[in-house]
mmCIF file of C-alpha atoms in Angstrom:
data_model
loop_
_atom_site.group_PDB
_atom_site.id
_atom_site.type_symbol
_atom_site.label_atom_id
_atom_site.label_comp_id
_atom_site.label_asym_id
_atom_site.label_seq_id
_atom_site.Cartn_x
_atom_site.Cartn_y
_atom_site.Cartn_z
ATOM 1 C CA MET Y 176 0.000 0.000 0.000
ATOM 2 C CA LEU Y 177 2.882 2.378 0.791
ATOM 3 C CA ASN Y 178 4.461 1.751 -2.581
ATOM 4 C CA ARG Y 179 1.420 3.308 -4.277
ATOM 5 C CA PRO Y 180 1.583 7.018 -3.495
ATOM 6 C CA ALA Y 181 -1.408 7.735 -5.770
ATOM 7 C CA ILE Y 182 -3.716 5.925 -3.319
ATOM 8 C CA PHE Y 183 -2.328 7.943 -0.434
ATOM 9 C CA VAL Y 184 -2.777 11.208 -2.363
ATOM 10 C CA ALA Y 185 -6.361 10.252 -3.308
ATOM 11 C CA ILE Y 186 -7.227 9.554 0.329
ATOM 12 C CA LEU Y 187 -5.670 12.855 1.347
ATOM 13 C CA ILE Y 188 -7.655 14.742 -1.302
ATOM 14 C CA VAL Y 189 -10.926 13.110 -0.167
ATOM 15 C CA GLN Y 190 -10.178 14.112 3.428
ATOM 16 C CA VAL Y 191 -9.382 17.687 2.435
ATOM 17 C CA VAL Y 192 -12.584 18.008 0.390
ATOM 18 C CA CYS Y 193 -14.661 16.565 3.254
ATOM 19 C CA ALA Y 194 -13.036 18.878 5.774
ATOM 20 C CA ILE Y 195 -13.656 21.870 3.494
ATOM 21 C CA ILE Y 196 -17.353 20.958 3.332
ATOM 22 C CA PHE Y 197 -17.682 20.935 7.118
ATOM 23 C CA VAL Y 198 -15.475 23.942 7.802
ATOM 24 C CA SER Y 199 -17.045 26.084 5.079
ATOM 25 C CA ASP Y 200 -20.523 25.282 6.407
ATOM 26 C CA ILE Y 201 -19.513 26.351 9.913
ATOM 27 C CA LEU Y 202 -17.664 29.474 8.725
ATOM 28 C CA LEU Y 203 -20.558 30.577 6.551
ATOM 29 C CA SER Y 204 -22.889 30.244 9.546
ATOM 30 C CA VAL Y 205 -20.567 31.994 12.006
ATOM 31 C CA LEU Y 206 -19.735 34.834 9.627
ATOM 32 C CA ARG Y 207 -23.402 35.108 8.630
ATOM 33 C CA VAL Y 208 -22.614 34.995 4.942
ATOM 34 C CA PRO Y 209 -25.840 34.813 2.972
ATOM 35 C CA VAL Y 210 -26.012 31.723 0.764
ATOM 36 C CA ASP Y 211 -28.816 30.325 -1.277
ATOM 37 C CA PRO Y 212 -30.427 27.481 0.614
ATOM 38 C CA ILE Y 213 -29.971 24.011 -0.793
ATOM 39 C CA PRO Y 214 -32.529 21.223 -0.498
ATOM 40 C CA TRP Y 215 -32.421 19.531 2.902
ATOM 41 C CA ARG Y 216 -31.947 16.028 1.481
ATOM 42 C CA PHE Y 217 -29.003 17.130 -0.638
ATOM 43 C CA ARG Y 218 -27.463 18.823 2.400
ATOM 44 C CA GLU Y 219 -27.865 15.672 4.499
ATOM 45 C CA LEU Y 220 -26.394 13.484 1.749
ATOM 46 C CA MET Y 221 -23.497 15.899 1.382
ATOM 47 C CA GLU Y 222 -22.791 15.831 5.134
ATOM 48 C CA ILE Y 223 -23.150 12.042 5.322
ATOM 49 C CA GLY Y 224 -20.764 11.682 2.375
ATOM 50 C CA ALA Y 225 -18.291 14.079 3.987
ATOM 51 C CA ALA Y 226 -18.487 12.221 7.295
ATOM 52 C CA LEU Y 227 -17.977 8.875 5.531
ATOM 53 C CA GLY Y 228 -15.037 10.342 3.627
ATOM 54 C CA LEU Y 229 -13.414 11.499 6.858
ATOM 55 C CA VAL Y 230 -14.045 8.148 8.583
ATOM 56 C CA LEU Y 231 -12.637 6.237 5.610
ATOM 57 C CA GLY Y 232 -9.680 8.613 5.556
ATOM 58 C CA VAL Y 233 -8.988 7.870 9.210
ATOM 59 C CA PHE Y 234 -9.324 4.124 8.558
ATOM 60 C CA PHE Y 235 -7.002 4.122 5.546
ATOM 61 C CA GLY Y 236 -4.648 6.532 7.307
ATOM 62 C CA ALA Y 237 -4.402 4.018 10.151
ATOM 63 C CA LEU Y 238 -3.651 1.256 7.622
ATOM 64 C CA PHE Y 239 -0.913 3.389 6.058
ATOM 65 C CA LEU Y 240 0.509 4.179 9.493
ATOM 66 C CA ARG Y 241 0.501 0.503 10.431
ATOM 67 C CA ALA Y 242 2.271 -0.448 7.191
ATOM 68 C CA SER Y 243 4.762 2.365 7.693
ATOM 69 C CA LEU Y 244 5.523 1.226 11.243
ATOM 70 C CA ARG Y 245 6.023 -2.348 10.015
ATOM 71 C CA ARG Y 246 8.461 -1.151 7.361
ATOM 72 C CA THR Y 247 10.303 0.944 9.923
ATOM 73 C CA ARG Y 248 10.617 -2.021 12.291
ATOM 74 C CA ALA Y 249 11.832 -4.235 9.437
ATOM 75 C CA ALA Y 250 14.407 -1.631 8.385
ATOM 76 C CA GLU Y 251 15.606 -1.208 11.977
ATOM 77 C CA GLU Y 252 15.918 -4.983 12.343
ATOM 78 C CA ALA Y 253 17.860 -5.233 9.075
ATOM 79 C CA LEU Y 254 20.152 -2.434 10.247
ATOM 80 C CA ARG Y 255 20.668 -4.175 13.590
ATOM 81 C CA ILE Y 256 21.515 -7.437 11.819
ATOM 82 C CA ALA Y 257 23.863 -5.650 9.401
ATOM 83 C CA SER Y 258 25.553 -3.851 12.278
ATOM 84 C CA SER Y 259 25.953 -7.124 14.130
ATOM 85 C CA ALA Y 260 27.252 -8.814 10.977
ATOM 86 C CA PHE Y 261 29.751 -6.007 10.462
ATOM 87 C CA MET Y 262 31.078 -6.366 14.004
ATOM 88 C CA ASP Y 263 31.309 -10.140 13.497
ATOM 89 C CA ILE Y 264 33.369 -9.534 10.340
ATOM 90 C CA VAL Y 265 35.574 -7.025 12.175
ATOM 91 C CA GLU Y 266 36.209 -9.430 15.067
ATOM 92 C CA GLU Y 267 36.869 -12.291 12.650
ATOM 93 C CA ARG Y 268 39.415 -10.241 10.691
ATOM 94 C CA PHE Y 269 41.117 -8.959 13.856
ATOM 95 C CA ALA Y 270 41.483 -12.529 15.143
ATOM 96 C CA GLU Y 271 42.720 -13.700 11.733
ATOM 97 C CA TRP Y 272 45.424 -11.008 11.734
ATOM 98 C CA GLY Y 273 46.350 -11.657 15.368
ATOM 99 C CA LEU Y 274 45.882 -8.072 16.527
ATOM 100 C CA THR Y 275 46.749 -7.240 20.127
ATOM 101 C CA PRO Y 276 44.049 -5.646 22.326
ATOM 102 C CA ALA Y 277 45.666 -2.222 21.850
ATOM 103 C CA GLU Y 278 45.820 -2.715 18.066
ATOM 104 C CA ARG Y 279 42.149 -3.783 18.081
ATOM 105 C CA ASP Y 280 41.195 -0.522 19.808
ATOM 106 C CA VAL Y 281 43.236 1.535 17.362
ATOM 107 C CA ALA Y 282 41.836 -0.396 14.389
ATOM 108 C CA LEU Y 283 38.243 0.189 15.570
ATOM 109 C CA PHE Y 284 38.886 3.902 15.958
ATOM 110 C CA ALA Y 285 40.476 3.956 12.501
ATOM 111 C CA LEU Y 286 37.408 2.200 11.065
ATOM 112 C CA LYS Y 287 35.223 4.847 12.694
ATOM 113 C CA GLY Y 288 37.211 7.540 10.870
ATOM 114 C CA CYS Y 289 39.193 8.999 13.769
ATOM 115 C CA THR Y 290 42.454 10.770 12.995
ATOM 116 C CA LEU Y 291 45.728 9.688 14.594
ATOM 117 C CA SER Y 292 45.585 12.601 17.047
ATOM 118 C CA GLU Y 293 41.982 11.766 17.977
ATOM 119 C CA ILE Y 294 42.886 8.125 18.548
ATOM 120 C CA ALA Y 295 45.871 9.181 20.671
ATOM 121 C CA ALA Y 296 43.642 11.449 22.782
ATOM 122 C CA LEU Y 297 40.966 8.760 23.166
ATOM 123 C CA ARG Y 298 43.556 6.161 24.198
ATOM 124 C CA ASP Y 299 45.590 8.613 26.304
ATOM 125 C CA THR Y 300 48.798 7.815 24.428
ATOM 126 C CA SER Y 301 51.134 9.582 22.024
ATOM 127 C CA GLU Y 302 50.542 10.015 18.307
ATOM 128 C CA GLY Y 303 53.804 8.186 17.639
ATOM 129 C CA THR Y 304 52.504 5.115 19.478
ATOM 130 C CA VAL Y 305 49.243 5.223 17.528
ATOM 131 C CA LYS Y 306 51.131 5.633 14.252
ATOM 132 C CA ALA Y 307 53.304 2.608 15.082
ATOM 133 C CA GLN Y 308 50.193 0.601 15.973
ATOM 134 C CA THR Y 309 48.378 1.570 12.754
ATOM 135 C CA ASN Y 310 51.466 0.593 10.735
ATOM 136 C CA ALA Y 311 51.519 -2.787 12.522
ATOM 137 C CA ILE Y 312 47.797 -3.209 11.790
ATOM 138 C CA TYR Y 313 48.248 -2.370 8.093
ATOM 139 C CA ARG Y 314 51.226 -4.753 7.852
ATOM 140 C CA LYS Y 315 49.246 -7.598 9.483
ATOM 141 C CA ALA Y 316 46.263 -6.852 7.207
ATOM 142 C CA ASN Y 317 48.617 -6.761 4.195
ATOM 143 C CA VAL Y 318 47.483 -3.285 3.103
ATOM 144 C CA SER Y 319 49.378 -0.055 2.529
ATOM 145 C CA GLY Y 320 47.098 2.402 4.320
ATOM 146 C CA ARG Y 321 43.731 3.340 5.738
ATOM 147 C CA PRO Y 322 41.757 3.406 2.444
ATOM 148 C CA GLN Y 323 42.764 -0.168 1.653
ATOM 149 C CA PHE Y 324 42.152 -1.165 5.267
ATOM 150 C CA LEU Y 325 38.598 0.200 5.095
ATOM 151 C CA SER Y 326 37.996 -1.407 1.709
ATOM 152 C CA LEU Y 327 38.688 -4.856 3.181
ATOM 153 C CA PHE Y 328 35.603 -4.511 5.365
ATOM 154 C CA VAL Y 329 33.466 -2.913 2.668
ATOM 155 C CA GLU Y 330 34.275 -5.814 0.340
ATOM 156 C CA ASP Y 331 33.266 -8.299 3.035
ATOM 157 C CA LEU Y 332 29.856 -6.636 3.307
ATOM 158 C CA MET Y 333 29.257 -6.411 -0.427
ATOM 159 C CA ASP Y 334 28.015 -9.252 -2.586
ATOM 160 C CA VAL Y 335 31.055 -10.019 -4.703
ATOM 161 C CA PRO Y 336 30.235 -12.584 -7.421
ATOM 162 C CA ASP Y 337 31.958 -15.970 -7.090
ATOM 163 C CA GLY Y 338 35.146 -16.357 -9.056
ATOM 164 C CA LEU Y 339 36.162 -12.702 -8.953
ATOM 165 C CA PRO Y 340 39.325 -11.768 -7.098
ATOM 166 C CA THR Y 341 38.879 -9.677 -3.958
ATOM 167 C CA GLY Y 342 38.901 -6.003 -4.836
ATOM 168 C CA SER Y 343 37.338 -6.296 -8.276
ATOM 169 C CA ARG Y 344 33.799 -6.511 -9.583
ATOM 170 C CA GLN Y 345 32.331 -6.900 -13.017
ATOM 171 C CA VAL Y 346 30.651 -3.783 -14.327
ATOM 172 C CA GLU Y 347 28.409 -3.616 -17.389
ATOM 173 C CA THR Y 348 29.531 -1.004 -19.909
ATOM 174 C CA PRO Y 349 27.212 0.631 -22.467
ATOM 175 C CA ASP Y 350 28.311 -1.802 -25.171
ATOM 176 C CA ASN Y 351 27.517 -4.746 -22.819
ATOM 177 C CA SER Y 352 31.164 -5.723 -22.494
ATOM 178 C CA GLU Y 353 32.621 -6.513 -19.093
ATOM 179 C CA ALA Y 354 35.260 -4.404 -17.456
ATOM 180 C CA GLN Y 355 37.066 -4.503 -14.161
ATOM 181 C CA ALA Y 356 36.118 -1.788 -11.667
#
């Protein structure tokens, strides 16, 4: 239902029209604006239709809200699972590389995007120590710097087709030939 915005817009328009009917009737009475009387039956049908439109709008609005809340919960759950999966990958890689507890802390801060000086301040150590630790981390991970270090984890989270070497993906070009990205 949420993937059809036209339905939502139609419901909104019906509610606006119904509200205008009620509000204009009240305003015309309060402001004592002279209007030509309309037949009583037509007036009753118009008010019943407006009331039904508002009630249906509330009902469908509740359905939209319910669907929206379900989607939000599903997205939050997927994010929680992805976050958990990412931390599992991080821990697995750290264990694979044999990082010390201090190197693990530095590596996590590096993954979060902290600078060397920020990491040093957070760990209450010198920048030289942090630099030595990051170099040890990069050596153990067999990378030359932070961008490659980060890309190791991004690649683990991406769906890389079987048979492709780590760090490359097939990309379709306009002439439908394959190229390495």
